[in-house]
PDB file of C-alpha atoms in Angstrom:
ATOM      1  CA  MET A   1     126.856-265.604 -37.525  1.00  0.00           C
ATOM      2  CA  PHE A   2     126.458-261.751 -37.475  1.00  0.00           C
ATOM      3  CA  ASN A   3     125.017-261.770 -34.043  1.00  0.00           C
ATOM      4  CA  GLN A   4     127.302-262.838 -32.683  1.00  0.00           C
ATOM      5  CA  PHE A   5     129.896-260.647 -34.804  1.00  0.00           C
ATOM      6  CA  ASN A   6     128.170-258.224 -33.376  1.00  0.00           C
ATOM      7  CA  GLU A   7     127.420-259.697 -29.653  1.00  0.00           C
ATOM      8  CA  ARG A   8     131.528-259.811 -28.975  1.00  0.00           C
ATOM      9  CA  ALA A   9     131.728-255.554 -30.913  1.00  0.00           C
ATOM     10  CA  THR A  10     129.868-254.828 -28.266  1.00  0.00           C
ATOM     11  CA  ASN A  11     131.821-256.615 -25.634  1.00  0.00           C
ATOM     12  CA  VAL A  12     135.181-254.747 -26.465  1.00  0.00           C
ATOM     13  CA  TYR A  13     133.430-252.016 -27.096  1.00  0.00           C
ATOM     14  CA  VAL A  14     131.847-251.990 -23.214  1.00  0.00           C
ATOM     15  CA  LYS A  15     134.721-253.310 -21.826  1.00  0.00           C
ATOM     16  CA  THR A  16     137.208-250.364 -23.658  1.00  0.00           C
ATOM     17  CA  ILE A  17     134.991-247.874 -22.820  1.00  0.00           C
ATOM     18  CA  ASP A  18     135.227-249.255 -19.184  1.00  0.00           C
ATOM     19  CA  LYS A  19     138.520-249.238 -18.945  1.00  0.00           C
ATOM     20  CA  PHE A  20     138.854-245.598 -20.328  1.00  0.00           C
ATOM     21  CA  TYR A  21     135.939-244.769 -17.547  1.00  0.00           C
ATOM     22  CA  GLN A  22     138.003-246.112 -14.921  1.00  0.00           C
ATOM     23  CA  LYS A  23     141.499-244.612 -16.098  1.00  0.00           C
ATOM     24  CA  THR A  24     140.355-240.910 -15.920  1.00  0.00           C
ATOM     25  CA  GLN A  25     138.514-241.622 -12.383  1.00  0.00           C
ATOM     26  CA  HIS A  26     142.195-242.767 -11.251  1.00  0.00           C
ATOM     27  CA  LEU A  27     143.510-239.351 -12.779  1.00  0.00           C
ATOM     28  CA  LYS A  28     141.087-237.179 -11.343  1.00  0.00           C
ATOM     29  CA  GLN A  29     141.381-238.648  -7.344  1.00  0.00           C
ATOM     30  CA  GLU A  30     145.860-238.882  -8.562  1.00  0.00           C
ATOM     31  CA  GLN A  31     146.051-235.132  -7.519  1.00  0.00           C
ATOM     32  CA  SER A  32     149.455-234.850  -5.538  1.00  0.00           C
ATOM     33  CA  GLY A  33     151.904-234.597  -8.324  1.00  0.00           C
ATOM     34  CA  VAL A  34     149.769-231.939 -10.279  1.00  0.00           C
ATOM     35  CA  THR A  35     149.903-229.560  -6.691  1.00  0.00           C
ATOM     36  CA  ALA A  36     153.505-230.657  -6.609  1.00  0.00           C
ATOM     37  CA  ILE A  37     154.487-229.733  -9.753  1.00  0.00           C
ATOM     38  CA  GLU A  38     152.063-225.766  -9.090  1.00  0.00           C
ATOM     39  CA  TYR A  39     154.507-225.687  -6.035  1.00  0.00           C
ATOM     40  CA  GLY A  40     157.820-225.837  -7.978  1.00  0.00           C
ATOM     41  CA  LEU A  41     156.779-223.742 -10.009  1.00  0.00           C
ATOM     42  CA  VAL A  42     155.568-221.053  -8.461  1.00  0.00           C
ATOM     43  CA  ALA A  43     159.002-221.379  -6.304  1.00  0.00           C
ATOM     44  CA  VAL A  44     160.741-221.017 -10.113  1.00  0.00           C
ATOM     45  CA  PHE A  45     158.384-217.834 -10.683  1.00  0.00           C
ATOM     46  CA  LEU A  46     159.018-216.600  -7.957  1.00  0.00           C
ATOM     47  CA  THR A  47     162.831-217.055  -7.801  1.00  0.00           C
ATOM     48  CA  ILE A  48     162.745-215.712 -11.258  1.00  0.00           C
ATOM     49  CA  PHE A  49     161.514-212.441 -10.657  1.00  0.00           C
ATOM     50  CA  ILE A  50     163.326-212.085  -7.559  1.00  0.00           C
ATOM     51  CA  ILE A  51     166.497-212.423  -8.945  1.00  0.00           C
ATOM     52  CA  VAL A  52     165.317-209.810 -11.806  1.00  0.00           C
ATOM     53  CA  VAL A  53     163.857-206.959  -9.745  1.00  0.00           C
ATOM     54  CA  PHE A  54     166.519-207.021  -7.463  1.00  0.00           C
ATOM     55  CA  THR A  55     169.305-207.273  -9.562  1.00  0.00           C
ATOM     56  CA  SER A  56     167.464-205.020 -12.207  1.00  0.00           C
ATOM     57  CA  ASP A  57     169.100-201.260 -11.849  1.00  0.00           C
ATOM     58  CA  ASP A  58     168.234-199.566  -8.266  1.00  0.00           C
ATOM     59  CA  ARG A  59     164.907-197.142  -9.801  1.00  0.00           C
ATOM     60  CA  PHE A  60     162.848-200.530  -7.444  1.00  0.00           C
ATOM     61  CA  THR A  61     165.444-200.651  -4.557  1.00  0.00           C
ATOM     62  CA  HIS A  62     165.430-197.172  -4.643  1.00  0.00           C
ATOM     63  CA  GLN A  63     161.654-196.297  -5.106  1.00  0.00           C
ATOM     64  CA  LEU A  64     160.577-198.732  -2.667  1.00  0.00           C
ATOM     65  CA  GLN A  65     163.910-197.342   0.323  1.00  0.00           C
ATOM     66  CA  LEU A  66     161.978-193.799  -0.641  1.00  0.00           C
ATOM     67  CA  ARG A  67     158.227-195.072   0.047  1.00  0.00           C
ATOM     68  CA  PHE A  68     159.098-197.023   3.453  1.00  0.00           C
ATOM     69  CA  ALA A  69     160.774-194.008   4.837  1.00  0.00           C
ATOM     70  CA  THR A  70     157.416-191.713   3.675  1.00  0.00           C
ATOM     71  CA  LEU A  71     155.601-194.109   5.875  1.00  0.00           C
ATOM     72  CA  ALA A  72     157.913-193.989   8.707  1.00  0.00           C
ATOM     73  CA  SER A  73     158.098-189.868   8.456  1.00  0.00           C
ATOM     74  CA  TYR A  74     154.136-190.611   8.826  1.00  0.00           C
ATOM     75  CA  PHE A  75     154.500-192.452  11.210  1.00  0.00           C
ATOM     76  CA  ALA A  76     156.723-190.513  13.416  1.00  0.00           C
ATOM     77  CA  ASN A  77     154.504-187.220  13.252  1.00  0.00           C
ATOM     78  CA  PHE A  78     151.102-188.820  13.887  1.00  0.00           C
ATOM     79  CA  GLN A  79     149.275-187.627  16.506  1.00  0.00           C
ATOM     80  CA  PHE A  80     146.767-189.309  17.934  1.00  0.00           C
ATOM     81  CA  PRO A  81     143.181-186.868  18.444  1.00  0.00           C
ATOM     82  CA  ASN A  82     141.978-185.951  21.930  1.00  0.00           C
TER      83      ASN A  82
END
């Protein structure tokens, strides 16, 4: 009687572990939903960053314009060596 109980318990344990393994393998292979969520989060954070940076005070946009003007004047005055 004890052997039958032990055998049944072992079978239940093995089946449970097997089902768990199959489920984890399925989740490992299913990456499309995770990738879509990651891209969505990147888009949301990028949008928030752009809104915060360009709607806050004008220091950032002023500095950006100043840097581009400096680069433009540098390239306008650049002379190639002969």
